[in-house]
Tab-separated table of C-alpha atoms in Angstrom:
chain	number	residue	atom	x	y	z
A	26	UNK	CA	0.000	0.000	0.000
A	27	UNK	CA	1.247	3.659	0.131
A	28	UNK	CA	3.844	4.132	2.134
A	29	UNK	CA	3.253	6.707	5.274
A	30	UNK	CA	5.787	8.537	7.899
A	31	UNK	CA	5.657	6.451	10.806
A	32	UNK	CA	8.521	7.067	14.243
A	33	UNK	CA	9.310	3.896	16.404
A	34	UNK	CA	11.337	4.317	19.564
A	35	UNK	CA	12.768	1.508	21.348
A	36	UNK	CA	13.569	1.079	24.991
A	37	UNK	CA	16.746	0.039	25.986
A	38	UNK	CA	17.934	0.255	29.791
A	39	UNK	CA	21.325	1.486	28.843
A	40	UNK	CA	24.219	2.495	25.906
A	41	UNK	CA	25.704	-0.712	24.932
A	42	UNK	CA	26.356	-1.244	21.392
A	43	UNK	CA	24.655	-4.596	21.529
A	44	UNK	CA	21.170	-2.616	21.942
A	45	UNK	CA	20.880	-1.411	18.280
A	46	UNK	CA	22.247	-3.936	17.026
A	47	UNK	CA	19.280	-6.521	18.125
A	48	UNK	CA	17.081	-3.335	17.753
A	49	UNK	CA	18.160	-2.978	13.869
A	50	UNK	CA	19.142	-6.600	13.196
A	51	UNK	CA	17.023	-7.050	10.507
A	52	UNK	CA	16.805	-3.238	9.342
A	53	UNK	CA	18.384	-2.902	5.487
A	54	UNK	CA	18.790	1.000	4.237
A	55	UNK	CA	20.357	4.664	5.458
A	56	UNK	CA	20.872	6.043	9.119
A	57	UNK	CA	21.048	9.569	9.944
A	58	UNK	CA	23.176	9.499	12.867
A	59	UNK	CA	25.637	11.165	15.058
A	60	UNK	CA	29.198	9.174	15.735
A	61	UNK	CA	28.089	6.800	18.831
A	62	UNK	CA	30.327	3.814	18.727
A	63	UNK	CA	27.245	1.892	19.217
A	64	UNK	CA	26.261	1.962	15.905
A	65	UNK	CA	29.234	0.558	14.196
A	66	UNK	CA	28.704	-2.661	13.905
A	67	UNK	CA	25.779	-2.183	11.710
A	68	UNK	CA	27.696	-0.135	9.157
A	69	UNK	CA	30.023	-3.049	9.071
A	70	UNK	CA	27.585	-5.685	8.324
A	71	UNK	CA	27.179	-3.428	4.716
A	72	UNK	CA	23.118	-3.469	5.359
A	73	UNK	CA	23.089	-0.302	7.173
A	74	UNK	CA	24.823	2.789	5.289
A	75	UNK	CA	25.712	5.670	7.755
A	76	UNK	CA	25.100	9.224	6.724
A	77	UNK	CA	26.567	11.600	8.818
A	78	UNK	CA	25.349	14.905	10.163
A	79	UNK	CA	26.500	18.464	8.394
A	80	UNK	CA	24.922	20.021	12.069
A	81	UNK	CA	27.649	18.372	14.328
A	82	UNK	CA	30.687	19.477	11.786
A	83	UNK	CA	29.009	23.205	11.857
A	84	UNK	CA	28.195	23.309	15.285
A	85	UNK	CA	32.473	22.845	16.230
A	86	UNK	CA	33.190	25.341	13.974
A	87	UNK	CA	30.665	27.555	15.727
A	88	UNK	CA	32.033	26.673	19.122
A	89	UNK	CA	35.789	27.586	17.517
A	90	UNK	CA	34.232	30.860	15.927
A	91	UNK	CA	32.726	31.524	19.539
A	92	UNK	CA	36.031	30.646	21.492
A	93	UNK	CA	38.941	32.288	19.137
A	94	UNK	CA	37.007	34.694	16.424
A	95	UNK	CA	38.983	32.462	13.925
A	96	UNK	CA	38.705	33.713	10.243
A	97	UNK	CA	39.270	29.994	9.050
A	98	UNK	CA	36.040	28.839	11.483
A	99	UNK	CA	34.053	31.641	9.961
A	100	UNK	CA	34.529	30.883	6.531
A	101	UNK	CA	34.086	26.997	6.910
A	102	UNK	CA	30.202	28.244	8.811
A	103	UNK	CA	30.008	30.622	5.603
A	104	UNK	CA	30.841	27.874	3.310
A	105	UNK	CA	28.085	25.229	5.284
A	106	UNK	CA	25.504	27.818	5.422
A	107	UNK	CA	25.804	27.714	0.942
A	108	UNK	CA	24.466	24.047	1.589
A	109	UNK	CA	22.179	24.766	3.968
A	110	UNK	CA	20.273	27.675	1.554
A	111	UNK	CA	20.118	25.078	-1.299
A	112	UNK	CA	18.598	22.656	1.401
A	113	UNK	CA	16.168	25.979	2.309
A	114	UNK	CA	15.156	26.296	-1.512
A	115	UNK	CA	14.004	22.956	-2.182
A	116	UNK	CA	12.684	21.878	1.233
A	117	UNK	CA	8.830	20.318	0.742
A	118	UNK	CA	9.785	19.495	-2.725
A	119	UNK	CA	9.614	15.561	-4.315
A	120	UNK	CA	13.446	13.535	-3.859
A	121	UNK	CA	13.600	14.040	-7.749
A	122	UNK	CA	13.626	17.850	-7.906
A	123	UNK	CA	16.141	17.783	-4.510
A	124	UNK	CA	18.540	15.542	-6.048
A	125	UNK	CA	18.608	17.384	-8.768
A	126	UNK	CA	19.475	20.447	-6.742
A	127	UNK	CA	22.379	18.535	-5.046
A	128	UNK	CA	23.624	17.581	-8.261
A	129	UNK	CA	23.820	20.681	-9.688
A	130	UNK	CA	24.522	23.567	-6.674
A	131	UNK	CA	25.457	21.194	-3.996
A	132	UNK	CA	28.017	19.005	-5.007
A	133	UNK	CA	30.153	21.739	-6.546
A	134	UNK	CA	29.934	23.835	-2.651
A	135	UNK	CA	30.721	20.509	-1.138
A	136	UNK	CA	33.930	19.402	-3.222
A	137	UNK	CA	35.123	23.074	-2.761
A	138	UNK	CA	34.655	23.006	1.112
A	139	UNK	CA	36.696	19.456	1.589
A	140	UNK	CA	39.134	20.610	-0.727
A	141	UNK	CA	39.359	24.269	0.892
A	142	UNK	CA	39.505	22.093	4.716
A	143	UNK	CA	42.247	19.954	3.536
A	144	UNK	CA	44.048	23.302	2.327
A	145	UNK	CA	43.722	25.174	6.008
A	146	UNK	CA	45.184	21.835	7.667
A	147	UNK	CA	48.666	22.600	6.628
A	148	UNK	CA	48.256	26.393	7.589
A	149	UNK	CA	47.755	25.589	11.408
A	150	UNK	CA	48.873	23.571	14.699
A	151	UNK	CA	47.699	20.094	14.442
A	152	UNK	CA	47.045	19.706	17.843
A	153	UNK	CA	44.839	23.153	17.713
A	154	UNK	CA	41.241	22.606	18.588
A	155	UNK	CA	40.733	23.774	14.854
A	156	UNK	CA	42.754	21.005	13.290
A	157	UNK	CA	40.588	18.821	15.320
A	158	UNK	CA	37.590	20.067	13.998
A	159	UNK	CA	38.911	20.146	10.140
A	160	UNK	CA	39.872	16.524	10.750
A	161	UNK	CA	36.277	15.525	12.026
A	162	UNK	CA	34.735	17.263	9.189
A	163	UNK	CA	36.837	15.599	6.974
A	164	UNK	CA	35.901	12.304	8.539
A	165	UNK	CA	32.810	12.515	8.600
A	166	UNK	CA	31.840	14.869	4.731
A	167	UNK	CA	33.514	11.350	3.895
A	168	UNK	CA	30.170	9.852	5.365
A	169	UNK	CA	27.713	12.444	4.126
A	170	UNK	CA	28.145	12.367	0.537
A	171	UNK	CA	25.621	9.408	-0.004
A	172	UNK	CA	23.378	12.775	0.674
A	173	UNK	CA	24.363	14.551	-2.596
A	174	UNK	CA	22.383	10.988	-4.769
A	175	UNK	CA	19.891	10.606	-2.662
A	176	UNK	CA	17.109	13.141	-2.562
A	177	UNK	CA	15.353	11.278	0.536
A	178	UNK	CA	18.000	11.949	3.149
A	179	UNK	CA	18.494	14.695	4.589
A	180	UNK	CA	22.001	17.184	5.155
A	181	UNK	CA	21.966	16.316	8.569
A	182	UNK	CA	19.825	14.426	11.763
A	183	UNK	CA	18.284	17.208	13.484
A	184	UNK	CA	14.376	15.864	12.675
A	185	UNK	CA	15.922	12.682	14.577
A	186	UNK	CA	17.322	15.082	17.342
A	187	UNK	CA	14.381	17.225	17.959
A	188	UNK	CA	12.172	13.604	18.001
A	189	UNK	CA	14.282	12.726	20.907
A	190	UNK	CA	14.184	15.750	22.571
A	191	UNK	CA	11.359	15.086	24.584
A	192	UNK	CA	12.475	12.289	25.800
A	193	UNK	CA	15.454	13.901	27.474
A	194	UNK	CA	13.765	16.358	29.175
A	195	UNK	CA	11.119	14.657	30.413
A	196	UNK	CA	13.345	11.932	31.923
A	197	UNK	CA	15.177	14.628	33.767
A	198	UNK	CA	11.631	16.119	34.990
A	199	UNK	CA	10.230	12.658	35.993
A	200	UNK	CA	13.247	11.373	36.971
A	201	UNK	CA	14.057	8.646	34.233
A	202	UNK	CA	11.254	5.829	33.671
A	203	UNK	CA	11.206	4.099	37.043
A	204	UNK	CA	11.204	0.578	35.448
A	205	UNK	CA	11.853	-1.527	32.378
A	206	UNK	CA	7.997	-1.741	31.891
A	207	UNK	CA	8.037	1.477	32.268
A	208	UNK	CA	10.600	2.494	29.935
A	209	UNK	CA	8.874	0.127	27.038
A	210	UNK	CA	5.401	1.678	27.889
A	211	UNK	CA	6.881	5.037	27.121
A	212	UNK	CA	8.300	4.184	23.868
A	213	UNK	CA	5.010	2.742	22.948
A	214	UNK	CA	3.814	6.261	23.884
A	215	UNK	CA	6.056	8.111	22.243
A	216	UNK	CA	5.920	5.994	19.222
A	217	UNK	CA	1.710	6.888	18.624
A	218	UNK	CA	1.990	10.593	19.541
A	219	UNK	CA	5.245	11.253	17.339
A	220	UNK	CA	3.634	9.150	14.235
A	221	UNK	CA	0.419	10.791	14.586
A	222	UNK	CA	2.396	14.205	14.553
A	223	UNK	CA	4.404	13.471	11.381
A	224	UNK	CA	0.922	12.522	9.407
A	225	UNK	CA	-0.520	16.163	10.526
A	226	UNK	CA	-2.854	14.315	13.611
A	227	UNK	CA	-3.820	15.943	16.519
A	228	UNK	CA	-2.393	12.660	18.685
A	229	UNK	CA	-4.975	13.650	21.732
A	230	UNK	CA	-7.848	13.860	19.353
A	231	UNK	CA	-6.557	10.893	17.420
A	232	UNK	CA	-5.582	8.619	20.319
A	233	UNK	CA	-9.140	9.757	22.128
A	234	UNK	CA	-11.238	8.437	19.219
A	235	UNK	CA	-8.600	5.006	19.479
A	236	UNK	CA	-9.207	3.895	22.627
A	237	UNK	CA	-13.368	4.847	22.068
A	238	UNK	CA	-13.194	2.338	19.519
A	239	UNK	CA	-10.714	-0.586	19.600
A	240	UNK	CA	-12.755	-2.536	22.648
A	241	UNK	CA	-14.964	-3.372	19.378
A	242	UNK	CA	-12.901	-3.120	16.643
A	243	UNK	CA	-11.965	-6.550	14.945
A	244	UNK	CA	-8.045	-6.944	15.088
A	245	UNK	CA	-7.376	-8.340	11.430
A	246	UNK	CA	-8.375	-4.573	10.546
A	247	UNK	CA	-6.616	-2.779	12.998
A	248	UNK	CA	-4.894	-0.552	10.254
A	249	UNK	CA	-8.170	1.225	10.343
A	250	UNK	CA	-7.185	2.778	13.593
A	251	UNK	CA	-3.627	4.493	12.351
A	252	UNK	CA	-3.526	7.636	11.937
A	253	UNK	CA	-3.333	7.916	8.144
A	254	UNK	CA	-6.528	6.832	8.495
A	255	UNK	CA	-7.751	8.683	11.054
A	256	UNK	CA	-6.646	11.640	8.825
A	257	UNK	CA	-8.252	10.804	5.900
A	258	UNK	CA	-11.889	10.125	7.850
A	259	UNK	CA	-11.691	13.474	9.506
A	260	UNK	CA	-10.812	15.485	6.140
């Protein structure tokens, strides 16, 4: 059938690597993702392809910029914020017409900047918080140029980052989950209400008219009940 945003979040009662890995065993395709060791096993099995995040290279150079008013940090922000407006331009628009635009505006920014980085690395102390940051960016551009041919993905994991925003706060305000059941009940939770948001669903309204009607509802038509379809019934 046609294919719908949908968010899944999965408990897990702490960081090991193991934890994606049975999360995401069977998972083939792209991650947005930022560089937790955690998730390298996956990229080695050659099922999962990491794309790295244009937000975390900017946001050291900001921090740099910030710290030392350095000319090189300034123009490397300059330089990321080219990408960013071709992002701006095209933003709503099909993968076709945003490839496209990577092809053609992107790609030539992109090559310049690596090239430009690997040019300032020379110019500077390599143990200068600035190298450090050149070499990360290096690193990781390395990992986001499966962006530039795909128009799907995105320049860098901040939707991902702003999904699990809630979380974090709220565990800090309610003091983390207070059990395993707990912790899995809330991903359910978060699951529905961030799902129903990316489909344009009020998830109180939504989950409200749920819960009036799945005592009764048969359960081989349960897909009745998501909130695609909830959408299209209340149009």
């Amino acid at each position: 059938g046609e294919a719908h945003p949908a968010a899944w979040y999965q408990f897990s009662p702490d960081r090991k690597g193991v934890r994606p890995r049975e999360h995401l065993a069977d998972y083939e395709g792209f991650m947005h993702a930022d560089g937790y060791p955690g998730f390298n096993d996956l990229y080695r099995t050659g099922n999962v392809t990491e794309v790295a995040c244009m937000a975390h290279i900017r946001r050291k150079f900001i921090d740099i910029h910030k710290a030392q008013g350095s000319a090189i940090a300034e123009e490397a922000i300059k330089r990321i914020a080219q990408l960013y407006g071709v992002e701006k331009d095209v933003r709503g628009q099909s993968p076709e017409v945003r490839v496209t635009a990577r092809q053609s505006k992107s790609k030539p920014i992109f090559d310049d900047l690596e090239t430009w980085l690997q040019a300032q690395l020379p110019k500077i102390s390599g143990k200068s918080p600035l190298a450090k940051a050149i070499r990360y960016a290096l690193t990781r551009m390395k990992k986001l140029r499966t962006w530039l041919d795909h128009g799907f993905l995105e320049l860098d994991n901040n939707a991902a980052e702003r999904s699990m925003r809630p979380i974090a706060l709220g565990r800090k305000n309610y003091l983390f989950m207070g059990s395993q059941g707990g912790g899995k009940s809330a991903a359910i939770a978060y699951t529905l209400i961030e799902t129903a948001k990316l489909n344009g669903v009020d998830p109180q309204a939504w989950l409200t008219d749920v819960l009036d009607r799945i005592s009764d509802h048969m359960v081989n038509r349960i897909d009745e009940l998501l909130p695609w379809r909830y959408a299209e019934a209340s149009a």
